Amino acid sequence: MEKILEINQLSKHYGALKAVDNVSFTIEKGHVYGILGPNGSGKSTTLGMVLNVVNPTSGTYTWFEGRANNHDALKKIGAIIERPNFYPSMDAVQNLELVCKIKNISTDRIDEKLALVDLLSRKRSPFKTYSLGMKQRLAIASALLNDPEILILDEPTNGLDPQGIRKIRDIIQHIASLGTTILLASHLLDEVEKVCSHVIVLQKGHMLYCGPVEEMNKNFGSILIDAKDRAALQTFIKTQEYAGSIKELTDGYEVKLLKDVDTSRINQDAFDHGVVLSRLMHKKQSLEDQFIELTKN
């Protein structure tokens, strides 16, 4: 798999404050990566360093397997790391034409990029008439004008209403489906779970995990289980090798699984022990549960 970005032991210290501390990870072509962590975890600082706007204290990073120097590599990158900033009285086309002039690229694909972010019908509307979500979508169109190999977004849905968040998510997924690698920073678990294939978890500048979202915390989830005879049910559960901790609920028990097990087997085994189940459902651990589990210490 082609490597888009390699980060090795990257650090940024502000005096005694270690904003980013020995972070290493690799971004491979064709995936959607999320840098996940609360505010102050080092997400924006990490992006700032690889985009050459923040000087690292130590460590290295390499774009496109070293085939291009930093100056040339930046031409292959589209990035939004600050709030969209366009001229208020100019319309979308005029603003993007100015971006093309600054970047010394053709204006031929402006309509194509506006259509991609669903702004073609508003291309002649002044920027000041745009909603926050529309402004963010215009910024994404701007970042795509040079057909980048990777798109970098810092908190792309910050401040948006649910409809605006959904729109940005759909656009990100569509851009990814066209083959563009995406790296986005977010403190929203739901955003990362729905959009990203891989996740990098940061906390107070330290990297806690890097890998596929579904493998962030390998576990087997839990089962929600109940029976009329709860005393017999408890006795049965405690003898099962797959059963971990048991939590009593108003409508039964939640049993953490220690291994993969088929619910039909659980049902049959319970019946063989004289326990007739009235409820049995497998519950996969959410990304939020995984994140709390990962960061609780």
PDB file of N, CA and C in Angstrom, residues 107-202:
ATOM      1  N   THR A 107      -8.777  27.566 -13.594  1.00  0.00           N
ATOM      2  CA  THR A 107     -10.120  27.804 -13.050  1.00  0.00           C
ATOM      3  C   THR A 107     -11.167  26.886 -13.698  1.00  0.00           C
ATOM      4  N   ASP A 108     -10.723  25.974 -14.552  1.00  0.00           N
ATOM      5  CA  ASP A 108     -11.645  25.160 -15.344  1.00  0.00           C
ATOM      6  C   ASP A 108     -12.551  24.256 -14.510  1.00  0.00           C
ATOM      7  N   ARG A 109     -12.125  23.924 -13.291  1.00  0.00           N
ATOM      8  CA  ARG A 109     -12.858  22.914 -12.520  1.00  0.00           C
ATOM      9  C   ARG A 109     -13.638  23.514 -11.350  1.00  0.00           C
ATOM     10  N   ILE A 110     -13.819  24.813 -11.382  1.00  0.00           N
ATOM     11  CA  ILE A 110     -14.543  25.462 -10.288  1.00  0.00           C
ATOM     12  C   ILE A 110     -15.978  24.943 -10.192  1.00  0.00           C
ATOM     13  N   ASP A 111     -16.687  24.900 -11.308  1.00  0.00           N
ATOM     14  CA  ASP A 111     -18.069  24.403 -11.288  1.00  0.00           C
ATOM     15  C   ASP A 111     -18.140  22.949 -10.826  1.00  0.00           C
ATOM     16  N   GLU A 112     -17.176  22.163 -11.244  1.00  0.00           N
ATOM     17  CA  GLU A 112     -17.136  20.741 -10.840  1.00  0.00           C
ATOM     18  C   GLU A 112     -17.011  20.606  -9.320  1.00  0.00           C
ATOM     19  N   LYS A 113     -16.140  21.408  -8.720  1.00  0.00           N
ATOM     20  CA  LYS A 113     -15.934  21.326  -7.279  1.00  0.00           C
ATOM     21  C   LYS A 113     -17.135  21.896  -6.513  1.00  0.00           C
ATOM     22  N   LEU A 114     -17.759  22.932  -7.056  1.00  0.00           N
ATOM     23  CA  LEU A 114     -18.959  23.469  -6.419  1.00  0.00           C
ATOM     24  C   LEU A 114     -20.099  22.449  -6.464  1.00  0.00           C
ATOM     25  N   ALA A 115     -20.202  21.724  -7.568  1.00  0.00           N
ATOM     26  CA  ALA A 115     -21.225  20.675  -7.667  1.00  0.00           C
ATOM     27  C   ALA A 115     -20.940  19.563  -6.659  1.00  0.00           C
ATOM     28  N   LEU A 116     -19.665  19.249  -6.455  1.00  0.00           N
ATOM     29  CA  LEU A 116     -19.284  18.188  -5.531  1.00  0.00           C
ATOM     30  C   LEU A 116     -19.729  18.484  -4.106  1.00  0.00           C
ATOM     31  N   VAL A 117     -19.704  19.776  -3.726  1.00  0.00           N
ATOM     32  CA  VAL A 117     -20.095  20.166  -2.368  1.00  0.00           C
ATOM     33  C   VAL A 117     -21.508  20.756  -2.335  1.00  0.00           C
ATOM     34  N   ASP A 118     -22.255  20.543  -3.410  1.00  0.00           N
ATOM     35  CA  ASP A 118     -23.663  20.954  -3.510  1.00  0.00           C
ATOM     36  C   ASP A 118     -23.845  22.463  -3.331  1.00  0.00           C
ATOM     37  N   LEU A 119     -23.013  23.232  -4.035  1.00  0.00           N
ATOM     38  CA  LEU A 119     -23.138  24.690  -3.982  1.00  0.00           C
ATOM     39  C   LEU A 119     -23.278  25.309  -5.377  1.00  0.00           C
ATOM     40  N   LEU A 120     -23.445  24.482  -6.399  1.00  0.00           N
ATOM     41  CA  LEU A 120     -23.478  25.006  -7.757  1.00  0.00           C
ATOM     42  C   LEU A 120     -24.638  25.979  -7.963  1.00  0.00           C
ATOM     43  N   SER A 121     -25.770  25.684  -7.330  1.00  0.00           N
ATOM     44  CA  SER A 121     -26.940  26.554  -7.493  1.00  0.00           C
ATOM     45  C   SER A 121     -26.773  27.892  -6.786  1.00  0.00           C
ATOM     46  N   ARG A 122     -25.798  27.979  -5.887  1.00  0.00           N
ATOM     47  CA  ARG A 122     -25.550  29.230  -5.144  1.00  0.00           C
ATOM     48  C   ARG A 122     -24.200  29.849  -5.522  1.00  0.00           C
ATOM     49  N   LYS A 123     -23.691  29.491  -6.687  1.00  0.00           N
ATOM     50  CA  LYS A 123     -22.342  29.929  -7.029  1.00  0.00           C
ATOM     51  C   LYS A 123     -22.237  31.434  -7.238  1.00  0.00           C
ATOM     52  N   ARG A 124     -23.358  32.115  -7.522  1.00  0.00           N
ATOM     53  CA  ARG A 124     -23.319  33.562  -7.725  1.00  0.00           C
ATOM     54  C   ARG A 124     -23.866  34.340  -6.520  1.00  0.00           C
ATOM     55  N   SER A 125     -24.065  33.642  -5.422  1.00  0.00           N
ATOM     56  CA  SER A 125     -24.512  34.313  -4.198  1.00  0.00           C
ATOM     57  C   SER A 125     -23.307  34.821  -3.418  1.00  0.00           C
ATOM     58  N   PRO A 126     -23.375  36.029  -2.864  1.00  0.00           N
ATOM     59  CA  PRO A 126     -22.260  36.545  -2.061  1.00  0.00           C
ATOM     60  C   PRO A 126     -21.969  35.616  -0.873  1.00  0.00           C
ATOM     61  N   PHE A 127     -20.708  35.517  -0.547  1.00  0.00           N
ATOM     62  CA  PHE A 127     -20.282  34.651   0.547  1.00  0.00           C
ATOM     63  C   PHE A 127     -20.968  35.017   1.856  1.00  0.00           C
ATOM     64  N   LYS A 128     -21.237  36.314   2.059  1.00  0.00           N
ATOM     65  CA  LYS A 128     -21.839  36.763   3.317  1.00  0.00           C
ATOM     66  C   LYS A 128     -23.270  36.247   3.496  1.00  0.00           C
ATOM     67  N   THR A 129     -23.889  35.754   2.430  1.00  0.00           N
ATOM     68  CA  THR A 129     -25.250  35.217   2.530  1.00  0.00           C
ATOM     69  C   THR A 129     -25.256  33.728   2.859  1.00  0.00           C
ATOM     70  N   TYR A 130     -24.085  33.121   2.934  1.00  0.00           N
ATOM     71  CA  TYR A 130     -23.995  31.677   3.176  1.00  0.00           C
ATOM     72  C   TYR A 130     -24.194  31.349   4.654  1.00  0.00           C
ATOM     73  N   SER A 131     -24.788  30.196   4.913  1.00  0.00           N
ATOM     74  CA  SER A 131     -24.847  29.663   6.276  1.00  0.00           C
ATOM     75  C   SER A 131     -23.461  29.141   6.658  1.00  0.00           C
ATOM     76  N   LEU A 132     -23.277  28.815   7.943  1.00  0.00           N
ATOM     77  CA  LEU A 132     -21.986  28.291   8.396  1.00  0.00           C
ATOM     78  C   LEU A 132     -21.636  26.997   7.663  1.00  0.00           C
ATOM     79  N   GLY A 133     -22.636  26.139   7.463  1.00  0.00           N
ATOM     80  CA  GLY A 133     -22.388  24.891   6.755  1.00  0.00           C
ATOM     81  C   GLY A 133     -21.985  25.114   5.308  1.00  0.00           C
ATOM     82  N   MET A 134     -22.622  26.076   4.647  1.00  0.00           N
ATOM     83  CA  MET A 134     -22.277  26.392   3.263  1.00  0.00           C
ATOM     84  C   MET A 134     -20.865  26.970   3.171  1.00  0.00           C
ATOM     85  N   LYS A 135     -20.491  27.784   4.146  1.00  0.00           N
ATOM     86  CA  LYS A 135     -19.134  28.339   4.177  1.00  0.00           C
ATOM     87  C   LYS A 135     -18.097  27.227   4.315  1.00  0.00           C
ATOM     88  N   GLN A 136     -18.415  26.255   5.146  1.00  0.00           N
ATOM     89  CA  GLN A 136     -17.492  25.134   5.326  1.00  0.00           C
ATOM     90  C   GLN A 136     -17.389  24.309   4.047  1.00  0.00           C
ATOM     91  N   ARG A 137     -18.514  24.129   3.357  1.00  0.00           N
ATOM     92  CA  ARG A 137     -18.503  23.373   2.099  1.00  0.00           C
ATOM     93  C   ARG A 137     -17.736  24.113   1.008  1.00  0.00           C
ATOM     94  N   LEU A 138     -17.830  25.446   0.996  1.00  0.00           N
ATOM     95  CA  LEU A 138     -17.047  26.220   0.027  1.00  0.00           C
ATOM     96  C   LEU A 138     -15.552  26.076   0.320  1.00  0.00           C
ATOM     97  N   ALA A 139     -15.201  26.021   1.603  1.00  0.00           N
ATOM     98  CA  ALA A 139     -13.797  25.819   1.972  1.00  0.00           C
ATOM     99  C   ALA A 139     -13.302  24.458   1.474  1.00  0.00           C
ATOM    100  N   ILE A 140     -14.142  23.433   1.570  1.00  0.00           N
ATOM    101  CA  ILE A 140     -13.764  22.115   1.063  1.00  0.00           C
ATOM    102  C   ILE A 140     -13.572  22.172  -0.453  1.00  0.00           C
ATOM    103  N   ALA A 141     -14.484  22.863  -1.159  1.00  0.00           N
ATOM    104  CA  ALA A 141     -14.339  23.023  -2.611  1.00  0.00           C
ATOM    105  C   ALA A 141     -13.018  23.713  -2.938  1.00  0.00           C
ATOM    106  N   SER A 142     -12.669  24.723  -2.143  1.00  0.00           N
ATOM    107  CA  SER A 142     -11.419  25.447  -2.343  1.00  0.00           C
ATOM    108  C   SER A 142     -10.209  24.523  -2.182  1.00  0.00           C
ATOM    109  N   ALA A 143     -10.263  23.660  -1.174  1.00  0.00           N
ATOM    110  CA  ALA A 143      -9.153  22.738  -0.909  1.00  0.00           C
ATOM    111  C   ALA A 143      -9.027  21.659  -1.976  1.00  0.00           C
ATOM    112  N   LEU A 144     -10.095  21.445  -2.741  1.00  0.00           N
ATOM    113  CA  LEU A 144     -10.094  20.399  -3.771  1.00  0.00           C
ATOM    114  C   LEU A 144      -9.711  20.909  -5.156  1.00  0.00           C
ATOM    115  N   LEU A 145      -9.527  22.223  -5.299  1.00  0.00           N
ATOM    116  CA  LEU A 145      -9.286  22.807  -6.620  1.00  0.00           C
ATOM    117  C   LEU A 145      -8.048  22.257  -7.311  1.00  0.00           C
ATOM    118  N   ASN A 146      -7.039  21.874  -6.527  1.00  0.00           N
ATOM    119  CA  ASN A 146      -5.809  21.338  -7.110  1.00  0.00           C
ATOM    120  C   ASN A 146      -5.818  19.815  -7.206  1.00  0.00           C
ATOM    121  N   ASP A 147      -7.010  19.208  -7.056  1.00  0.00           N
ATOM    122  CA  ASP A 147      -7.145  17.742  -7.097  1.00  0.00           C
ATOM    123  C   ASP A 147      -6.097  17.069  -6.213  1.00  0.00           C
ATOM    124  N   PRO A 148      -6.128  17.346  -4.911  1.00  0.00           N
ATOM    125  CA  PRO A 148      -5.086  16.827  -4.010  1.00  0.00           C
ATOM    126  C   PRO A 148      -5.155  15.310  -3.850  1.00  0.00           C
ATOM    127  N   GLU A 149      -4.020  14.740  -3.512  1.00  0.00           N
ATOM    128  CA  GLU A 149      -3.978  13.305  -3.219  1.00  0.00           C
ATOM    129  C   GLU A 149      -4.498  13.036  -1.814  1.00  0.00           C
ATOM    130  N   ILE A 150      -4.396  14.024  -0.943  1.00  0.00           N
ATOM    131  CA  ILE A 150      -4.923  13.885   0.416  1.00  0.00           C
ATOM    132  C   ILE A 150      -5.611  15.188   0.819  1.00  0.00           C
ATOM    133  N   LEU A 151      -6.746  15.046   1.479  1.00  0.00           N
ATOM    134  CA  LEU A 151      -7.501  16.184   1.992  1.00  0.00           C
ATOM    135  C   LEU A 151      -7.420  16.160   3.513  1.00  0.00           C
ATOM    136  N   ILE A 152      -6.970  17.271   4.111  1.00  0.00           N
ATOM    137  CA  ILE A 152      -6.810  17.357   5.562  1.00  0.00           C
ATOM    138  C   ILE A 152      -7.821  18.357   6.119  1.00  0.00           C
ATOM    139  N   LEU A 153      -8.609  17.913   7.086  1.00  0.00           N
ATOM    140  CA  LEU A 153      -9.675  18.728   7.658  1.00  0.00           C
ATOM    141  C   LEU A 153      -9.537  18.757   9.173  1.00  0.00           C
ATOM    142  N   ASP A 154      -9.561  19.940   9.740  1.00  0.00           N
ATOM    143  CA  ASP A 154      -9.475  20.093  11.198  1.00  0.00           C
ATOM    144  C   ASP A 154     -10.851  20.471  11.732  1.00  0.00           C
ATOM    145  N   GLU A 155     -11.482  19.565  12.450  1.00  0.00           N
ATOM    146  CA  GLU A 155     -12.824  19.772  13.019  1.00  0.00           C
ATOM    147  C   GLU A 155     -13.813  20.281  11.949  1.00  0.00           C
ATOM    148  N   PRO A 156     -14.048  19.504  10.899  1.00  0.00           N
ATOM    149  CA  PRO A 156     -14.849  19.991   9.765  1.00  0.00           C
ATOM    150  C   PRO A 156     -16.311  20.266  10.076  1.00  0.00           C
ATOM    151  N   THR A 157     -16.840  19.690  11.156  1.00  0.00           N
ATOM    152  CA  THR A 157     -18.257  19.906  11.475  1.00  0.00           C
ATOM    153  C   THR A 157     -18.446  20.766  12.726  1.00  0.00           C
ATOM    154  N   ASN A 158     -17.382  21.393  13.185  1.00  0.00           N
ATOM    155  CA  ASN A 158     -17.451  22.178  14.413  1.00  0.00           C
ATOM    156  C   ASN A 158     -18.451  23.331  14.277  1.00  0.00           C
ATOM    157  N   GLY A 159     -19.414  23.406  15.200  1.00  0.00           N
ATOM    158  CA  GLY A 159     -20.377  24.493  15.219  1.00  0.00           C
ATOM    159  C   GLY A 159     -21.581  24.312  14.315  1.00  0.00           C
ATOM    160  N   LEU A 160     -21.642  23.222  13.566  1.00  0.00           N
ATOM    161  CA  LEU A 160     -22.742  23.020  12.631  1.00  0.00           C
ATOM    162  C   LEU A 160     -23.941  22.361  13.312  1.00  0.00           C
ATOM    163  N   ASP A 161     -25.126  22.607  12.758  1.00  0.00           N
ATOM    164  CA  ASP A 161     -26.329  21.934  13.247  1.00  0.00           C
ATOM    165  C   ASP A 161     -26.367  20.514  12.693  1.00  0.00           C
ATOM    166  N   PRO A 162     -27.257  19.646  13.197  1.00  0.00           N
ATOM    167  CA  PRO A 162     -27.287  18.244  12.746  1.00  0.00           C
ATOM    168  C   PRO A 162     -27.393  18.079  11.229  1.00  0.00           C
ATOM    169  N   GLN A 163     -28.184  18.934  10.576  1.00  0.00           N
ATOM    170  CA  GLN A 163     -28.318  18.838   9.130  1.00  0.00           C
ATOM    171  C   GLN A 163     -27.002  19.180   8.432  1.00  0.00           C
ATOM    172  N   GLY A 164     -26.328  20.218   8.939  1.00  0.00           N
ATOM    173  CA  GLY A 164     -25.045  20.600   8.362  1.00  0.00           C
ATOM    174  C   GLY A 164     -23.984  19.535   8.574  1.00  0.00           C
ATOM    175  N   ILE A 165     -23.994  18.910   9.750  1.00  0.00           N
ATOM    176  CA  ILE A 165     -23.051  17.828  10.046  1.00  0.00           C
ATOM    177  C   ILE A 165     -23.262  16.662   9.084  1.00  0.00           C
ATOM    178  N   ARG A 166     -24.521  16.294   8.892  1.00  0.00           N
ATOM    179  CA  ARG A 166     -24.839  15.194   7.977  1.00  0.00           C
ATOM    180  C   ARG A 166     -24.368  15.498   6.554  1.00  0.00           C
ATOM    181  N   LYS A 167     -24.536  16.741   6.117  1.00  0.00           N
ATOM    182  CA  LYS A 167     -24.127  17.142   4.773  1.00  0.00           C
ATOM    183  C   LYS A 167     -22.622  17.006   4.600  1.00  0.00           C
ATOM    184  N   ILE A 168     -21.866  17.493   5.580  1.00  0.00           N
ATOM    185  CA  ILE A 168     -20.404  17.407   5.508  1.00  0.00           C
ATOM    186  C   ILE A 168     -19.957  15.945   5.513  1.00  0.00           C
ATOM    187  N   ARG A 169     -20.582  15.121   6.335  1.00  0.00           N
ATOM    188  CA  ARG A 169     -20.240  13.697   6.375  1.00  0.00           C
ATOM    189  C   ARG A 169     -20.451  13.044   5.017  1.00  0.00           C
ATOM    190  N   ASP A 170     -21.593  13.331   4.405  1.00  0.00           N
ATOM    191  CA  ASP A 170     -21.895  12.743   3.094  1.00  0.00           C
ATOM    192  C   ASP A 170     -20.861  13.175   2.060  1.00  0.00           C
ATOM    193  N   ILE A 171     -20.463  14.442   2.105  1.00  0.00           N
ATOM    194  CA  ILE A 171     -19.471  14.948   1.154  1.00  0.00           C
ATOM    195  C   ILE A 171     -18.123  14.273   1.370  1.00  0.00           C
ATOM    196  N   ILE A 172     -17.706  14.128   2.629  1.00  0.00           N
ATOM    197  CA  ILE A 172     -16.433  13.468   2.931  1.00  0.00           C
ATOM    198  C   ILE A 172     -16.435  12.038   2.416  1.00  0.00           C
ATOM    199  N   GLN A 173     -17.523  11.318   2.655  1.00  0.00           N
ATOM    200  CA  GLN A 173     -17.618   9.936   2.194  1.00  0.00           C
ATOM    201  C   GLN A 173     -17.583   9.855   0.676  1.00  0.00           C
ATOM    202  N   HIS A 174     -18.229  10.820   0.012  1.00  0.00           N
ATOM    203  CA  HIS A 174     -18.228  10.831  -1.453  1.00  0.00           C
ATOM    204  C   HIS A 174     -16.830  11.117  -1.997  1.00  0.00           C
ATOM    205  N   ILE A 175     -16.139  12.088  -1.395  1.00  0.00           N
ATOM    206  CA  ILE A 175     -14.776  12.408  -1.821  1.00  0.00           C
ATOM    207  C   ILE A 175     -13.867  11.190  -1.649  1.00  0.00           C
ATOM    208  N   ALA A 176     -14.026  10.493  -0.527  1.00  0.00           N
ATOM    209  CA  ALA A 176     -13.226   9.288  -0.278  1.00  0.00           C
ATOM    210  C   ALA A 176     -13.521   8.204  -1.318  1.00  0.00           C
ATOM    211  N   SER A 177     -14.782   8.090  -1.711  1.00  0.00           N
ATOM    212  CA  SER A 177     -15.161   7.066  -2.704  1.00  0.00           C
ATOM    213  C   SER A 177     -14.533   7.333  -4.064  1.00  0.00           C
ATOM    214  N   LEU A 178     -14.127   8.588  -4.301  1.00  0.00           N
ATOM    215  CA  LEU A 178     -13.478   8.949  -5.563  1.00  0.00           C
ATOM    216  C   LEU A 178     -11.977   8.678  -5.532  1.00  0.00           C
ATOM    217  N   GLY A 179     -11.476   8.195  -4.389  1.00  0.00           N
ATOM    218  CA  GLY A 179     -10.074   7.791  -4.288  1.00  0.00           C
ATOM    219  C   GLY A 179      -9.164   8.743  -3.540  1.00  0.00           C
ATOM    220  N   THR A 180      -9.708   9.838  -3.006  1.00  0.00           N
ATOM    221  CA  THR A 180      -8.880  10.786  -2.254  1.00  0.00           C
ATOM    222  C   THR A 180      -8.692  10.298  -0.822  1.00  0.00           C
ATOM    223  N   THR A 181      -7.461  10.276  -0.366  1.00  0.00           N
ATOM    224  CA  THR A 181      -7.166   9.947   1.030  1.00  0.00           C
ATOM    225  C   THR A 181      -7.577  11.138   1.902  1.00  0.00           C
ATOM    226  N   ILE A 182      -8.152  10.860   3.051  1.00  0.00           N
ATOM    227  CA  ILE A 182      -8.639  11.933   3.929  1.00  0.00           C
ATOM    228  C   ILE A 182      -8.084  11.746   5.336  1.00  0.00           C
ATOM    229  N   LEU A 183      -7.642  12.852   5.915  1.00  0.00           N
ATOM    230  CA  LEU A 183      -7.198  12.882   7.311  1.00  0.00           C
ATOM    231  C   LEU A 183      -7.955  14.002   8.000  1.00  0.00           C
ATOM    232  N   LEU A 184      -8.778  13.640   8.975  1.00  0.00           N
ATOM    233  CA  LEU A 184      -9.542  14.677   9.675  1.00  0.00           C
ATOM    234  C   LEU A 184      -9.337  14.569  11.180  1.00  0.00           C
ATOM    235  N   ALA A 185      -9.296  15.720  11.807  1.00  0.00           N
ATOM    236  CA  ALA A 185      -9.186  15.783  13.266  1.00  0.00           C
ATOM    237  C   ALA A 185     -10.551  16.086  13.840  1.00  0.00           C
ATOM    238  N   SER A 186     -10.914  15.400  14.912  1.00  0.00           N
ATOM    239  CA  SER A 186     -12.220  15.619  15.519  1.00  0.00           C
ATOM    240  C   SER A 186     -12.204  15.201  16.982  1.00  0.00           C
ATOM    241  N   HIS A 187     -13.065  15.857  17.778  1.00  0.00           N
ATOM    242  CA  HIS A 187     -13.267  15.402  19.154  1.00  0.00           C
ATOM    243  C   HIS A 187     -14.602  14.665  19.256  1.00  0.00           C
ATOM    244  N   LEU A 188     -15.293  14.480  18.122  1.00  0.00           N
ATOM    245  CA  LEU A 188     -16.607  13.838  18.101  1.00  0.00           C
ATOM    246  C   LEU A 188     -16.492  12.364  17.743  1.00  0.00           C
ATOM    247  N   LEU A 189     -16.776  11.512  18.708  1.00  0.00           N
ATOM    248  CA  LEU A 189     -16.700  10.069  18.487  1.00  0.00           C
ATOM    249  C   LEU A 189     -17.631   9.622  17.376  1.00  0.00           C
ATOM    250  N   ASP A 190     -18.826  10.168  17.361  1.00  0.00           N
ATOM    251  CA  ASP A 190     -19.825   9.764  16.376  1.00  0.00           C
ATOM    252  C   ASP A 190     -19.356  10.082  14.965  1.00  0.00           C
ATOM    253  N   GLU A 191     -18.705  11.214  14.800  1.00  0.00           N
ATOM    254  CA  GLU A 191     -18.204  11.625  13.487  1.00  0.00           C
ATOM    255  C   GLU A 191     -17.158  10.640  12.983  1.00  0.00           C
ATOM    256  N   VAL A 192     -16.214  10.287  13.842  1.00  0.00           N
ATOM    257  CA  VAL A 192     -15.150   9.363  13.457  1.00  0.00           C
ATOM    258  C   VAL A 192     -15.720   7.981  13.150  1.00  0.00           C
ATOM    259  N   GLU A 193     -16.654   7.523  13.972  1.00  0.00           N
ATOM    260  CA  GLU A 193     -17.218   6.188  13.781  1.00  0.00           C
ATOM    261  C   GLU A 193     -17.960   6.070  12.451  1.00  0.00           C
ATOM    262  N   LYS A 194     -18.651   7.133  12.045  1.00  0.00           N
ATOM    263  CA  LYS A 194     -19.463   7.077  10.843  1.00  0.00           C
ATOM    264  C   LYS A 194     -18.682   7.354   9.564  1.00  0.00           C
ATOM    265  N   VAL A 195     -17.559   8.047   9.672  1.00  0.00           N
ATOM    266  CA  VAL A 195     -16.842   8.490   8.475  1.00  0.00           C
ATOM    267  C   VAL A 195     -15.522   7.753   8.259  1.00  0.00           C
ATOM    268  N   CYS A 196     -14.799   7.438   9.337  1.00  0.00           N
ATOM    269  CA  CYS A 196     -13.412   6.984   9.215  1.00  0.00           C
ATOM    270  C   CYS A 196     -13.269   5.461   9.184  1.00  0.00           C
ATOM    271  N   SER A 197     -12.271   5.013   8.435  1.00  0.00           N
ATOM    272  CA  SER A 197     -11.910   3.593   8.433  1.00  0.00           C
ATOM    273  C   SER A 197     -10.812   3.318   9.453  1.00  0.00           C
ATOM    274  N   HIS A 198      -9.985   4.327   9.730  1.00  0.00           N
ATOM    275  CA  HIS A 198      -8.889   4.193  10.683  1.00  0.00           C
ATOM    276  C   HIS A 198      -8.920   5.370  11.660  1.00  0.00           C
ATOM    277  N   VAL A 199      -8.338   5.157  12.824  1.00  0.00           N
ATOM    278  CA  VAL A 199      -8.356   6.202  13.850  1.00  0.00           C
ATOM    279  C   VAL A 199      -7.021   6.264  14.577  1.00  0.00           C
ATOM    280  N   ILE A 200      -6.605   7.485  14.896  1.00  0.00           N
ATOM    281  CA  ILE A 200      -5.440   7.740  15.746  1.00  0.00           C
ATOM    282  C   ILE A 200      -5.976   8.451  16.984  1.00  0.00           C
ATOM    283  N   VAL A 201      -5.779   7.860  18.145  1.00  0.00           N
ATOM    284  CA  VAL A 201      -6.308   8.431  19.379  1.00  0.00           C
ATOM    285  C   VAL A 201      -5.185   9.152  20.124  1.00  0.00           C
ATOM    286  N   LEU A 202      -5.411  10.441  20.389  1.00  0.00           N
ATOM    287  CA  LEU A 202      -4.450  11.246  21.146  1.00  0.00           C
ATOM    288  C   LEU A 202      -5.063  11.679  22.468  1.00  0.00           C
TER     289      LEU A 202
END
